[in-house]
Coordinates of C-alpha atoms in Angstrom, one line a residue:
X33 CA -26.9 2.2 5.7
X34 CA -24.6 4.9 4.2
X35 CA -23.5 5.9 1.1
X36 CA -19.6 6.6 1.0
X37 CA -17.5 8.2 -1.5
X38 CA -14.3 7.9 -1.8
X39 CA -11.5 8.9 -4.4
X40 CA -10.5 6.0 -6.5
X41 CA -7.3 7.7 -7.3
X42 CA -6.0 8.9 -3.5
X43 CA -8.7 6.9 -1.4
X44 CA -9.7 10.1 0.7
X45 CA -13.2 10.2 1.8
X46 CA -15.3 12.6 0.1
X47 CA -18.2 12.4 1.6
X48 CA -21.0 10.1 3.0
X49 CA -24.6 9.8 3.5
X50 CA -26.0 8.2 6.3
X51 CA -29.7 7.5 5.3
X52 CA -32.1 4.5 6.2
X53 CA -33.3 4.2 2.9
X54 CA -32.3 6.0 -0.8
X55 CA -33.5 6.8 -3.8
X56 CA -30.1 6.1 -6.3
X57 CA -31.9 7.9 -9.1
X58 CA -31.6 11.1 -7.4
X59 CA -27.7 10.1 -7.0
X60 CA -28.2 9.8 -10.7
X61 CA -26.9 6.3 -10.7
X62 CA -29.5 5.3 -13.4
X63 CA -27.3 7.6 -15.2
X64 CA -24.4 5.0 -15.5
X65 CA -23.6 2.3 -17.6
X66 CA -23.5 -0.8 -16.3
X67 CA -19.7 -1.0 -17.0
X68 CA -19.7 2.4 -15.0
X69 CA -21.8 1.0 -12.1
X70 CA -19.7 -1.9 -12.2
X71 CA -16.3 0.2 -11.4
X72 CA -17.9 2.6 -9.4
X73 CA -20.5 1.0 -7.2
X74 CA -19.2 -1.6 -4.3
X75 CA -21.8 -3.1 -2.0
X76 CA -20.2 -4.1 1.1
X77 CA -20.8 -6.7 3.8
X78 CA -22.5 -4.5 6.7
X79 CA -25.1 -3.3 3.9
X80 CA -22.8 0.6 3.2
X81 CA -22.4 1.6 -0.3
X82 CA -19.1 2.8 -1.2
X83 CA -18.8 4.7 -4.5
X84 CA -15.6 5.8 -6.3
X85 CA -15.1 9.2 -7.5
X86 CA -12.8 11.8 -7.5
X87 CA -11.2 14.3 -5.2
X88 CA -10.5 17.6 -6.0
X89 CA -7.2 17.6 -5.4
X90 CA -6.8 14.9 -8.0
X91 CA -9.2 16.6 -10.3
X92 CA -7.0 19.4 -10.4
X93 CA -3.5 17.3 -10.2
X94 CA -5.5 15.3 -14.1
X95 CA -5.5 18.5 -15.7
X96 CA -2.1 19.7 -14.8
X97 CA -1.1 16.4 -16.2
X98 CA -3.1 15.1 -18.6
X99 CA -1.1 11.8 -19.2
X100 CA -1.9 10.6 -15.9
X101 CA -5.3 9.5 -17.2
X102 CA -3.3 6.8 -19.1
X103 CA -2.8 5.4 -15.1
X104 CA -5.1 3.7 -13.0
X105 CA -3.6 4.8 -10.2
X106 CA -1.0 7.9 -10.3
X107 CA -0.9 8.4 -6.6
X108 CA 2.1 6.3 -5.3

């Protein structure tokens, strides 16, 4: 099993976790909400978890431009 992130905004991989089995509290997903699990968190078929997040390049392109936040997606 492995735990993948991914930016939700550029889909670049961020980084992943290949680990038999995992603790998600010490990811802090008990942190979330469930609507934040919900959008974050994808279970796929072959048993991976894939988890959206953010880049830094696309950290750092949301605060030059602050009104991309407005956007789901602002990479075209």
């Amino acid at each position: 099993m492995s735990i993948v992130y991914s930016c939700r905004h550029c889909g670049q991989q961020i980084g992943k976790l290949d680990q038999k089995v995992v603790d998600t509290s010490i990811l802090g997903f008990n942190q979330l909400s469930v609507k934040e699990k919900e959008e974050m968190i994808h279970y796929q078929d072959n048993g991976n978890i894939l988890v959206k997040s953010i880049c830094e390049s696309c950290e750092e392109s949301l605060g030059r431009y602050p009104e991309y936040h407005e956007l789901d997606f602002f990479i075209q």
